[in-house]
Amino acid sequence: MLTISNLHAAYGKVQVLHGISLDVPKGKVVTLIGSNGAGKTTTMRAISGMLKPKEGTVSLAGKDITGLDSHKIARAGLAHSPEGRRVFATMTVKDNLLLGAFPRFTGSRNRGDIDTDLQKAMELFPRLRERRDQLAGTLSGGEQQMLAMARAVMLNPEVILLDEPSMGLAPILVDEVFRIIQRLKHEGMTMLLVEQFAAAALAVADYGYVLENGKISVHGPAASLQNDPAVKAAYLGGN
Ligand code: ATP
């Protein structure tokens, strides 16, 4: 569904990604793990058009989307829930969600029924339903994180990129976020997940890639990475 081949990316002269290739098959959850600064967020940004790749290709459902503007990539069906709480602070929760669906109406793809999808998003994230008329900027950090995820779901995308959805959340909310990811997986959503909690990410994922200094060092089925001694020692707290 999403195929990345030989991706190179840089900030100015600083090269961060040195030829990354990965594959996210339809209906699967793939996780990208790695230490701080390895280039995980940069990979997500290069896929979704927030950063133009220097080299390599990104294809979505067989269509080359490399280097397109991010709104065109969204329109093609790729949703990016970015690291940090990128919500529209002065708009309500509901309006933030409706904006998530906006790219569907600027192209011919999958217009669907927005009200049904809004209800579904609220059901998936009950905390947001309770706060639907609240200004997004007044939500707690964890709630804003959930809003960013719910907004990605509102695109009714082919693939969702989830960048650190649990960042800064209290443990109870981390559990809730992983339950939601599990549920989206169960519904057949294709996802690429970047997570600081590598153990939890591998538990929900089908397949994993380890990124070290801008290169993929190891990849394999999530279950085999969970048992790989080097991966355990470096990313799973040695357990
Ligand atoms: P973390 O887990 O800490 O979020 P990461 O794997 O997501 O790390 P990136 O955010 O992709 O890492 O950063 C990779 C490298 O690129 C780092 O060395 C970082 O300092 C650098 N970098 C990131 N954003 C920029 C930027 N806007 N300008 C210059 N360098 C940047």
Coordinates of N, CA and C and ligand atoms in Angstrom, one line a residue:
M1 N 0.8 -1.2 0.0 CA 0.0 0.0 0.0 C 0.9 1.3 0.0
L2 N 1.9 1.3 0.9 CA 2.8 2.4 1.0 C 4.2 1.8 0.8
T3 N 4.9 2.2 -0.2 CA 6.3 1.7 -0.4 C 7.3 2.8 -0.5
I4 N 8.3 2.7 0.3 CA 9.3 3.8 0.3 C 10.6 3.1 -0.2
S5 N 11.2 3.7 -1.1 CA 12.4 3.1 -1.7 C 13.6 4.1 -1.8
N6 N 14.7 3.7 -1.2 CA 15.9 4.5 -1.2 C 15.8 6.0 -0.9
L7 N 15.0 6.2 0.2 CA 14.7 7.6 0.5 C 15.9 8.3 1.2
H8 N 16.2 9.5 0.6 CA 17.3 10.3 1.2 C 16.6 11.7 1.6
A9 N 16.9 12.2 2.8 CA 16.4 13.5 3.1 C 17.4 14.3 3.9
A10 N 17.4 15.6 3.9 CA 18.4 16.4 4.5 C 17.7 17.7 5.0
Y11 N 18.3 18.3 6.0 CA 17.9 19.7 6.4 C 19.1 20.5 5.9
G12 N 18.9 21.3 4.9 CA 20.0 22.1 4.3 C 21.1 21.1 3.9
K13 N 22.3 21.3 4.5 CA 23.4 20.4 4.1 C 23.5 19.2 5.0
V14 N 22.7 19.1 6.0 CA 22.8 18.0 7.0 C 21.9 16.9 6.5
Q15 N 22.6 15.8 6.0 CA 21.9 14.6 5.5 C 21.4 13.8 6.7
V16 N 20.1 13.5 6.8 CA 19.6 12.8 7.9 C 19.2 11.3 7.5
L17 N 18.6 11.2 6.3 CA 18.2 9.8 5.9 C 19.1 9.4 4.7
H18 N 19.7 8.2 4.9 CA 20.7 7.8 3.9 C 20.2 6.6 3.1
G19 N 19.0 6.7 2.5 CA 18.6 5.6 1.6 C 17.7 4.6 2.4
I20 N 16.5 5.0 2.8 CA 15.6 4.1 3.5 C 14.6 3.4 2.6
S21 N 14.4 2.1 2.8 CA 13.4 1.4 2.0 C 12.5 0.7 3.0
L22 N 11.2 0.9 2.9 CA 10.3 0.1 3.7 C 9.0 0.0 3.0
D23 N 8.2 -1.0 3.5 CA 7.0 -1.4 2.9 C 5.9 -1.5 3.9
V24 N 4.8 -0.9 3.7 CA 3.6 -1.0 4.6 C 2.5 -1.7 3.8
P25 N 2.3 -3.0 4.0 CA 1.2 -3.6 3.2 C -0.2 -3.3 3.7
K26 N -1.1 -3.4 2.8 CA -2.5 -3.0 3.1 C -3.0 -3.8 4.3
G27 N -3.6 -3.0 5.2 CA -4.2 -3.7 6.4 C -3.2 -4.0 7.5
K28 N -2.0 -3.7 7.3 CA -1.0 -4.1 8.3 C -0.5 -2.8 9.1
V29 N 0.0 -3.1 10.3 CA 0.6 -2.1 11.1 C 2.1 -2.3 11.1
V30 N 2.9 -1.3 10.7 CA 4.3 -1.4 10.6 C 4.9 -0.4 11.5
T31 N 5.9 -0.7 12.3 CA 6.5 0.2 13.2 C 7.9 0.5 12.9
L32 N 8.3 1.8 13.1 CA 9.6 2.2 12.9 C 10.2 2.6 14.2
I33 N 11.2 1.9 14.7 CA 11.7 2.2 16.0 C 13.2 2.7 15.9
G34 N 13.7 3.4 16.9 CA 15.0 3.9 16.8 C 15.3 4.9 17.9
S35 N 16.5 5.2 18.2 CA 16.8 6.1 19.3 C 16.5 7.5 18.9
N36 N 16.6 8.4 19.8 CA 16.4 9.9 19.6 C 17.3 10.3 18.5
G37 N 16.8 11.1 17.6 CA 17.6 11.6 16.5 C 18.0 10.7 15.4
A38 N 17.4 9.5 15.4 CA 17.8 8.5 14.4 C 17.2 8.9 13.0
G39 N 16.1 9.7 13.0 CA 15.5 10.1 11.8 C 14.1 9.7 11.6
K40 N 13.4 9.2 12.6 CA 12.0 8.7 12.5 C 11.0 9.7 12.0
T41 N 11.1 10.9 12.7 CA 10.2 12.0 12.4 C 10.5 12.5 11.0
T42 N 11.8 12.5 10.7 CA 12.2 13.0 9.3 C 11.6 12.1 8.3
T43 N 11.6 10.8 8.5 CA 11.1 9.8 7.6 C 9.6 10.1 7.4
M44 N 8.8 10.3 8.5 CA 7.4 10.6 8.3 C 7.2 11.9 7.5
R45 N 8.0 12.9 7.8 CA 7.8 14.1 7.1 C 8.2 14.0 5.6
A46 N 9.2 13.2 5.3 CA 9.5 13.0 3.9 C 8.5 12.2 3.2
I47 N 7.7 11.4 3.9 CA 6.7 10.6 3.2 C 5.5 11.5 2.9
S48 N 5.1 12.3 3.9 CA 3.9 13.1 3.8 C 4.0 14.4 3.1
G49 N 5.2 14.7 2.6 CA 5.4 16.0 1.8 C 5.7 17.2 2.7
M50 N 5.9 17.0 4.0 CA 6.3 18.2 4.8 C 7.7 18.5 4.5
L51 N 8.5 17.6 4.0 CA 9.9 17.8 3.7 C 10.1 17.1 2.4
K52 N 10.7 17.8 1.4 CA 10.9 17.2 0.1 C 12.1 16.2 0.1
P53 N 11.9 15.0 -0.3 CA 13.1 14.0 -0.3 C 14.1 14.5 -1.3
K54 N 15.4 14.2 -1.0 CA 16.5 14.5 -1.9 C 16.6 13.5 -3.0
E55 N 16.2 12.3 -2.7 CA 16.3 11.1 -3.6 C 15.4 10.0 -3.1
G56 N 15.1 9.1 -4.0 CA 14.2 8.0 -3.6 C 12.8 8.2 -4.0
T57 N 11.9 7.2 -3.8 CA 10.5 7.3 -4.2 C 9.6 6.9 -3.0
V58 N 8.4 7.5 -3.1 CA 7.4 7.1 -2.1 C 6.2 6.8 -3.0
S59 N 5.6 5.6 -2.9 CA 4.4 5.4 -3.6 C 3.3 4.9 -2.7
L60 N 2.1 5.4 -3.1 CA 0.9 5.1 -2.3 C -0.1 4.4 -3.2
A61 N -0.5 3.2 -2.9 CA -1.4 2.4 -3.7 C -1.0 2.4 -5.2
G62 N 0.3 2.3 -5.4 CA 0.8 2.2 -6.8 C 1.0 3.5 -7.5
K63 N 0.7 4.6 -6.8 CA 0.8 6.0 -7.4 C 2.1 6.7 -6.8
D64 N 2.9 7.2 -7.7 CA 4.1 7.9 -7.2 C 3.7 9.3 -6.6
I65 N 4.0 9.4 -5.3 CA 3.6 10.7 -4.6 C 4.8 11.4 -4.1
T66 N 6.0 11.0 -4.6 CA 7.3 11.6 -4.1 C 7.3 13.1 -4.4
G67 N 7.6 13.8 -3.3 CA 7.8 15.2 -3.5 C 6.6 16.1 -3.8
L68 N 5.4 15.5 -3.8 CA 4.2 16.3 -4.0 C 3.9 17.2 -2.8
D69 N 3.1 18.2 -3.0 CA 2.8 19.1 -1.8 C 1.9 18.2 -0.8
S70 N 2.0 18.6 0.4 CA 1.4 17.7 1.4 C -0.2 17.7 1.2
H71 N -0.8 18.8 0.7 CA -2.2 18.7 0.6 C -2.6 17.7 -0.5
K72 N -1.7 17.6 -1.5 CA -2.0 16.6 -2.6 C -1.8 15.2 -2.1
I73 N -0.8 15.0 -1.2 CA -0.6 13.7 -0.7 C -1.8 13.3 0.2
A74 N -2.3 14.3 1.0 CA -3.5 14.0 1.8 C -4.7 13.6 0.9
R75 N -4.8 14.4 -0.2 CA -5.9 14.1 -1.1 C -5.8 12.7 -1.7
A76 N -4.5 12.3 -1.9 CA -4.3 10.9 -2.4 C -4.7 9.8 -1.4
G77 N -4.9 10.2 -0.1 CA -5.3 9.3 0.9 C -4.3 8.9 2.0
L78 N -3.3 9.8 2.1 CA -2.3 9.6 3.2 C -2.5 10.6 4.3
A79 N -2.8 10.1 5.5 CA -3.0 11.0 6.7 C -1.8 11.0 7.6
H80 N -1.4 12.2 8.1 CA -0.2 12.2 8.9 C -0.6 12.9 10.3
S81 N -0.5 12.1 11.3 CA -0.8 12.6 12.7 C 0.6 12.9 13.2
P82 N 1.0 14.2 13.2 CA 2.4 14.6 13.5 C 2.8 14.5 14.9
E83 N 4.1 14.5 15.2 CA 4.6 14.5 16.6 C 4.2 15.9 17.1
G84 N 3.9 15.9 18.4 CA 3.5 17.2 19.0 C 2.0 17.4 18.8
R85 N 1.5 18.5 19.4 CA 0.0 18.7 19.3 C -0.4 19.7 18.3
R86 N -0.3 19.3 17.1 CA -0.6 20.3 16.0 C -2.1 20.4 15.8
V87 N -2.8 21.0 16.7 CA -4.2 21.2 16.5 C -4.5 22.7 16.2
F88 N -5.7 23.0 15.7 CA -6.0 24.5 15.5 C -6.6 25.0 16.8
A89 N -5.8 25.7 17.6 CA -6.1 26.0 19.0 C -7.4 26.8 19.1
T90 N -7.6 27.7 18.2 CA -8.8 28.6 18.3 C -10.1 28.1 17.7
M91 N -10.0 26.9 17.3 CA -11.2 26.2 16.7 C -11.7 25.1 17.7
T92 N -13.0 24.8 17.5 CA -13.5 23.8 18.4 C -13.0 22.4 18.0
V93 N -13.2 21.4 18.9 CA -12.8 20.1 18.6 C -13.5 19.6 17.3
K94 N -14.8 19.9 17.3 CA -15.6 19.4 16.1 C -15.1 20.0 14.8
D95 N -14.8 21.3 14.8 CA -14.3 21.9 13.6 C -12.9 21.4 13.2
N96 N -12.1 21.1 14.2 CA -10.8 20.5 13.9 C -11.0 19.2 13.2
L97 N -12.0 18.4 13.7 CA -12.3 17.1 13.0 C -12.8 17.3 11.6
L98 N -13.7 18.2 11.4 CA -14.2 18.5 10.1 C -13.1 18.9 9.1
L99 N -12.1 19.7 9.6 CA -11.0 20.1 8.8 C -10.2 18.9 8.3
G100 N -10.1 17.9 9.2 CA -9.4 16.6 8.8 C -10.0 16.0 7.6
A101 N -11.3 16.2 7.4 CA -12.0 15.5 6.3 C -11.9 16.4 5.0
F102 N -11.5 17.6 5.2 CA -11.5 18.6 4.1 C -10.9 18.1 2.8
P103 N -9.7 17.5 2.8 CA -9.0 17.1 1.6 C -9.9 16.1 0.8
R104 N -10.8 15.4 1.4 CA -11.7 14.5 0.7 C -12.6 15.2 -0.3
F105 N -12.9 16.4 0.0 CA -13.8 17.2 -0.8 C -13.2 18.1 -1.8
T106 N -11.9 18.0 -1.9 CA -11.2 18.9 -2.9 C -10.8 18.0 -4.0
G107 N -10.9 16.7 -3.9 CA -10.6 15.8 -5.0 C -11.8 14.9 -5.2
S108 N -11.6 13.8 -6.0 CA -12.8 13.0 -6.3 C -12.8 11.8 -5.4
R109 N -11.8 11.6 -4.5 CA -11.7 10.4 -3.7 C -12.7 10.4 -2.6
N110 N -13.5 9.3 -2.5 CA -14.1 8.9 -1.3 C -14.7 10.0 -0.4
R111 N -15.7 10.6 -1.0 CA -16.3 11.7 -0.2 C -17.1 11.2 1.0
G112 N -17.9 10.2 0.8 CA -18.5 9.5 1.9 C -19.4 10.4 2.7
D113 N -19.9 9.9 3.8 CA -20.8 10.7 4.6 C -20.0 11.2 5.9
I114 N -19.8 12.5 5.9 CA -19.0 13.2 6.9 C -19.6 13.0 8.3
D115 N -21.0 13.1 8.4 CA -21.6 13.0 9.7 C -21.4 11.6 10.3
T116 N -21.5 10.6 9.4 CA -21.2 9.2 9.9 C -19.8 9.1 10.4
D117 N -18.9 9.7 9.7 CA -17.5 9.6 10.1 C -17.2 10.4 11.3
L118 N -17.9 11.5 11.5 CA -17.7 12.3 12.7 C -18.2 11.5 13.9
Q119 N -19.3 10.9 13.7 CA -19.9 10.1 14.8 C -18.9 8.9 15.2
K120 N -18.3 8.3 14.1 CA -17.4 7.2 14.3 C -16.2 7.7 15.1
A121 N -15.6 8.9 14.7 CA -14.4 9.4 15.3 C -14.7 9.7 16.8
M122 N -15.9 10.2 17.1 CA -16.3 10.6 18.5 C -16.5 9.3 19.3
E123 N -16.9 8.2 18.6 CA -17.1 7.0 19.3 C -15.8 6.3 19.7
L124 N -14.9 6.5 18.7 CA -13.5 6.0 18.9 C -12.8 6.7 20.0
F125 N -13.0 8.0 20.1 CA -12.4 8.9 21.1 C -13.4 9.5 21.9
P126 N -14.0 8.8 22.9 CA -15.1 9.4 23.7 C -14.7 10.7 24.4
R127 N -13.5 10.8 24.8 CA -13.1 12.1 25.4 C -13.3 13.3 24.5
L128 N -13.2 13.1 23.2 CA -13.4 14.2 22.3 C -14.9 14.5 22.1
R129 N -15.7 13.4 22.2 CA -17.2 13.6 22.1 C -17.6 14.5 23.3
E130 N -17.1 14.2 24.5 CA -17.5 15.1 25.6 C -17.1 16.5 25.4
R131 N -16.1 16.7 24.6 CA -15.5 18.1 24.5 C -15.7 18.6 23.1
R132 N -16.7 18.2 22.4 CA -16.8 18.6 21.0 C -16.9 20.1 20.7
D133 N -17.4 20.8 21.7 CA -17.6 22.3 21.5 C -16.5 23.1 22.2
Q134 N -15.6 22.4 22.8 CA -14.5 23.1 23.5 C -13.4 23.6 22.5
L135 N -12.8 24.7 22.8 CA -11.7 25.1 21.9 C -10.5 24.2 22.1
A136 N -10.0 23.8 20.9 CA -8.9 22.8 21.0 C -7.7 23.2 21.8
G137 N -7.4 24.5 21.8 CA -6.3 25.0 22.6 C -6.4 24.8 24.1
T138 N -7.7 24.6 24.5 CA -7.9 24.5 26.0 C -8.0 23.0 26.4
L139 N -7.8 22.1 25.4 CA -7.7 20.6 25.8 C -6.4 20.4 26.5
S140 N -6.4 19.3 27.3 CA -5.1 18.9 27.9 C -4.2 18.4 26.8
G141 N -2.9 18.3 27.1 CA -1.9 17.8 26.1 C -2.4 16.5 25.5
G142 N -2.8 15.6 26.4 CA -3.1 14.2 26.0 C -4.4 14.2 25.1
E143 N -5.3 15.1 25.4 CA -6.5 15.2 24.6 C -6.2 15.8 23.2
Q144 N -5.2 16.7 23.2 CA -4.8 17.3 21.9 C -4.2 16.3 21.0
Q145 N -3.4 15.4 21.7 CA -2.8 14.3 20.9 C -3.8 13.4 20.3
M146 N -4.9 13.1 21.1 CA -5.9 12.3 20.5 C -6.7 13.0 19.4
L147 N -6.8 14.3 19.6 CA -7.5 15.1 18.5 C -6.7 15.0 17.2
A148 N -5.4 15.1 17.3 CA -4.6 15.0 16.1 C -4.8 13.6 15.4
M149 N -4.9 12.6 16.3 CA -5.1 11.2 15.7 C -6.5 11.1 15.1
A150 N -7.5 11.7 15.8 CA -8.8 11.6 15.3 C -9.0 12.3 14.0
R151 N -8.3 13.5 13.9 CA -8.3 14.3 12.7 C -7.8 13.5 11.5
A152 N -6.7 12.7 11.7 CA -6.2 11.8 10.7 C -7.2 10.8 10.3
V153 N -7.9 10.2 11.2 CA -8.9 9.2 10.9 C -10.0 9.8 10.0
M154 N -10.3 11.1 10.3 CA -11.4 11.8 9.5 C -11.1 11.9 8.0
L155 N -9.9 11.7 7.7 CA -9.6 11.8 6.2 C -10.1 10.5 5.6
N156 N -10.4 9.5 6.4 CA -10.8 8.2 5.8 C -9.7 7.7 4.9
P157 N -8.5 7.7 5.4 CA -7.3 7.5 4.5 C -7.0 6.1 4.1
E158 N -6.1 5.9 3.2 CA -5.6 4.6 2.8 C -4.6 4.2 3.9
V159 N -3.8 5.2 4.3 CA -2.7 4.9 5.3 C -2.7 6.0 6.3
I160 N -2.4 5.7 7.5 CA -2.2 6.7 8.5 C -0.7 6.6 9.0
L161 N 0.0 7.8 9.1 CA 1.3 7.8 9.7 C 1.0 8.4 11.1
L162 N 1.4 7.6 12.1 CA 1.3 8.0 13.5 C 2.6 8.3 14.1
D163 N 2.9 9.6 14.4 CA 4.3 9.9 14.9 C 4.1 10.1 16.4
E164 N 4.6 9.2 17.2 CA 4.7 9.3 18.6 C 3.3 9.7 19.2
P165 N 2.3 8.9 18.9 CA 0.9 9.2 19.5 C 0.9 9.3 21.0
S166 N 1.8 8.6 21.6 CA 1.7 8.5 23.1 C 2.6 9.6 23.8
M167 N 3.3 10.4 23.0 CA 4.3 11.3 23.6 C 3.7 12.2 24.7
G168 N 4.3 12.2 25.8 CA 3.9 13.1 26.9 C 2.6 12.7 27.6
L169 N 2.0 11.5 27.3 CA 0.8 11.1 27.9 C 1.0 10.4 29.2
A170 N 0.0 10.6 30.1 CA 0.0 9.8 31.4 C -0.3 8.3 31.0
P171 N 0.3 7.4 31.8 CA 0.2 6.0 31.5 C -1.2 5.5 31.1
I172 N -2.3 6.0 31.8 CA -3.6 5.6 31.5 C -4.0 6.0 30.1
L173 N -3.6 7.2 29.6 CA -3.9 7.6 28.3 C -3.0 6.9 27.2
V174 N -1.8 6.5 27.6 CA -1.0 5.7 26.7 C -1.7 4.4 26.4
D175 N -2.3 3.8 27.4 CA -3.0 2.5 27.2 C -4.2 2.8 26.3
E176 N -4.9 3.9 26.5 CA -6.0 4.2 25.7 C -5.6 4.4 24.2
V177 N -4.5 5.1 24.0 CA -4.1 5.3 22.6 C -3.7 4.0 22.0
F178 N -3.1 3.1 22.7 CA -2.7 1.8 22.1 C -4.0 0.9 21.8
R179 N -5.0 1.1 22.7 CA -6.3 0.4 22.4 C -6.9 0.9 21.2
I180 N -6.8 2.2 21.0 CA -7.4 2.8 19.7 C -6.6 2.3 18.5
I181 N -5.3 2.2 18.6 CA -4.5 1.8 17.5 C -4.9 0.3 17.1
Q182 N -5.1 -0.5 18.2 CA -5.5 -1.9 18.0 C -6.8 -2.0 17.3
R183 N -7.7 -1.1 17.8 CA -9.1 -1.1 17.2 C -9.0 -0.7 15.7
L184 N -8.3 0.3 15.4 CA -8.1 0.7 14.0 C -7.5 -0.4 13.2
K185 N -6.6 -1.1 13.8 CA -6.0 -2.2 13.1 C -7.0 -3.3 12.8
H186 N -7.8 -3.6 13.8 CA -8.9 -4.6 13.7 C -9.9 -4.2 12.6
E187 N -10.1 -2.9 12.4 CA -11.0 -2.4 11.3 C -10.3 -2.4 10.0
G188 N -9.0 -2.8 9.9 CA -8.3 -3.0 8.6 C -7.5 -1.8 8.2
M189 N -7.3 -0.8 9.1 CA -6.6 0.4 8.7 C -5.1 0.1 8.6
T190 N -4.5 0.6 7.6 CA -3.0 0.4 7.3 C -2.3 1.6 8.0
M191 N -1.3 1.2 8.9 CA -0.6 2.3 9.6 C 0.9 2.1 9.7
L192 N 1.6 3.2 9.7 CA 3.0 3.3 10.0 C 3.1 4.0 11.3
L193 N 3.7 3.4 12.3 CA 3.7 3.9 13.7 C 5.2 4.1 14.1
V194 N 5.4 5.3 14.6 CA 6.7 5.7 15.3 C 6.3 5.8 16.7
E195 N 7.1 5.1 17.6 CA 6.8 5.2 19.0 C 8.0 5.1 19.9
Q196 N 8.0 5.9 20.9 CA 9.1 5.7 21.9 C 9.0 4.5 22.7
F197 N 7.7 4.0 22.9 CA 7.5 2.7 23.6 C 7.6 1.6 22.6
A198 N 8.9 1.2 22.3 CA 9.1 0.2 21.3 C 8.4 -1.1 21.6
A199 N 8.4 -1.5 22.9 CA 7.8 -2.8 23.2 C 6.3 -2.8 22.9
A200 N 5.6 -1.7 23.2 CA 4.2 -1.6 23.0 C 4.0 -1.5 21.5
A201 N 4.9 -0.8 20.8 CA 4.7 -0.7 19.3 C 4.9 -2.0 18.6
L202 N 5.9 -2.8 19.1 CA 6.1 -4.1 18.5 C 4.9 -5.1 18.8
A203 N 4.3 -4.8 20.0 CA 3.2 -5.7 20.4 C 2.0 -5.5 19.5
V204 N 1.8 -4.3 19.0 CA 0.6 -4.0 18.2 C 0.9 -4.2 16.7
A205 N 2.2 -4.2 16.3 CA 2.6 -4.2 14.9 C 2.7 -5.6 14.3
D206 N 2.6 -5.7 13.0 CA 2.9 -6.9 12.3 C 4.4 -7.0 11.9
Y207 N 5.0 -5.9 11.7 CA 6.3 -5.9 11.1 C 7.0 -4.7 11.7
G208 N 8.3 -4.7 11.8 CA 9.1 -3.6 12.3 C 10.4 -3.3 11.6
Y209 N 10.8 -2.1 11.6 CA 12.1 -1.7 11.1 C 12.8 -0.9 12.2
V210 N 14.1 -1.1 12.3 CA 14.9 -0.4 13.2 C 15.7 0.6 12.4
L211 N 15.7 1.9 12.8 CA 16.4 3.0 12.2 C 17.6 3.4 13.0
E212 N 18.7 3.4 12.5 CA 19.9 3.8 13.2 C 20.7 4.8 12.3
N213 N 20.9 6.0 12.8 CA 21.6 7.0 12.1 C 21.2 7.1 10.6
G214 N 19.9 7.2 10.4 CA 19.3 7.4 9.1 C 19.4 6.2 8.2
K215 N 19.6 5.0 8.7 CA 19.6 3.8 7.9 C 18.8 2.7 8.6
I216 N 18.2 1.8 7.8 CA 17.6 0.7 8.4 C 18.6 -0.3 8.8
S217 N 18.7 -0.7 10.1 CA 19.7 -1.7 10.5 C 19.2 -3.1 10.5
V218 N 18.0 -3.2 11.0 CA 17.3 -4.5 11.1 C 15.9 -4.4 10.7
H219 N 15.3 -5.4 10.1 CA 13.8 -5.4 10.0 C 13.3 -6.8 10.0
G220 N 12.1 -7.0 10.3 CA 11.5 -8.4 10.3 C 10.2 -8.3 11.0
P221 N 9.5 -9.5 11.0 CA 8.2 -9.6 11.7 C 8.4 -9.1 13.1
A222 N 7.3 -8.4 13.6 CA 7.4 -7.9 15.0 C 7.8 -8.9 16.0
A223 N 7.2 -10.1 15.9 CA 7.5 -11.1 16.9 C 9.0 -11.5 16.9
S224 N 9.6 -11.5 15.7 CA 11.0 -11.9 15.7 C 11.9 -10.7 16.2
L225 N 11.5 -9.5 16.0 CA 12.3 -8.4 16.5 C 12.1 -8.4 18.1
Q226 N 11.0 -8.7 18.6 CA 10.8 -8.8 20.0 C 11.7 -9.7 20.7
N227 N 12.2 -10.7 19.9 CA 13.1 -11.8 20.5 C 14.5 -11.6 20.0
D228 N 14.8 -10.6 19.3 CA 16.1 -10.3 18.8 C 17.0 -9.7 19.9
P229 N 18.1 -10.4 20.3 CA 18.8 -9.9 21.5 C 19.3 -8.5 21.3
A230 N 19.8 -8.1 20.1 CA 20.3 -6.8 20.0 C 19.2 -5.7 20.1
V231 N 18.1 -6.1 19.5 CA 16.9 -5.1 19.6 C 16.4 -5.0 21.0
K232 N 16.4 -6.2 21.7 CA 16.0 -6.2 23.1 C 16.9 -5.3 23.9
A233 N 18.2 -5.5 23.7 CA 19.2 -4.7 24.6 C 19.1 -3.2 24.3
A234 N 18.9 -2.9 23.0 CA 19.0 -1.4 22.7 C 17.7 -0.7 22.9
Y235 N 16.5 -1.4 22.6 CA 15.3 -0.7 22.5 C 14.2 -1.2 23.5
L236 N 14.4 -2.4 24.0 CA 13.3 -3.0 24.8 C 13.7 -3.1 26.3
G237 N 14.6 -2.3 26.7 CA 15.0 -2.3 28.1 C 15.6 -3.6 28.5
G238 N 16.2 -4.3 27.5 CA 16.9 -5.5 27.8 C 16.0 -6.7 28.3
N239 N 14.7 -6.5 28.3 CA 13.8 -7.6 28.8 C 13.4 -8.5 27.8
Ligands
ATP1 P1 13.1 11.6 18.4 O1 12.8 10.3 18.8 O2 14.1 12.4 19.3 O3 11.9 12.4 17.9 P2 13.8 11.1 15.5 O4 14.3 9.8 15.2 O5 12.3 11.4 15.2 O6 14.1 11.5 17.0 P3 14.3 13.3 13.8 O7 13.4 14.3 14.5 O8 13.9 12.8 12.5 O9 14.7 12.1 14.8 O10 15.7 14.0 13.7 C1 16.8 13.5 13.0 C2 18.0 14.4 12.9 O11 17.6 15.6 12.2 C3 18.4 15.0 14.3 O12 19.8 15.0 14.3 C4 17.8 16.4 14.3 O13 18.6 17.2 15.1 C5 17.8 16.8 12.9 N1 16.7 17.7 12.6 C6 15.4 17.5 12.8 N2 14.7 18.5 12.4 C7 15.6 19.4 11.9 C8 15.4 20.7 11.3 N3 14.2 21.3 11.2 N4 16.5 21.4 11.0 C9 17.8 20.8 11.1 N5 18.0 19.6 11.6 C10 16.9 18.9 12.0

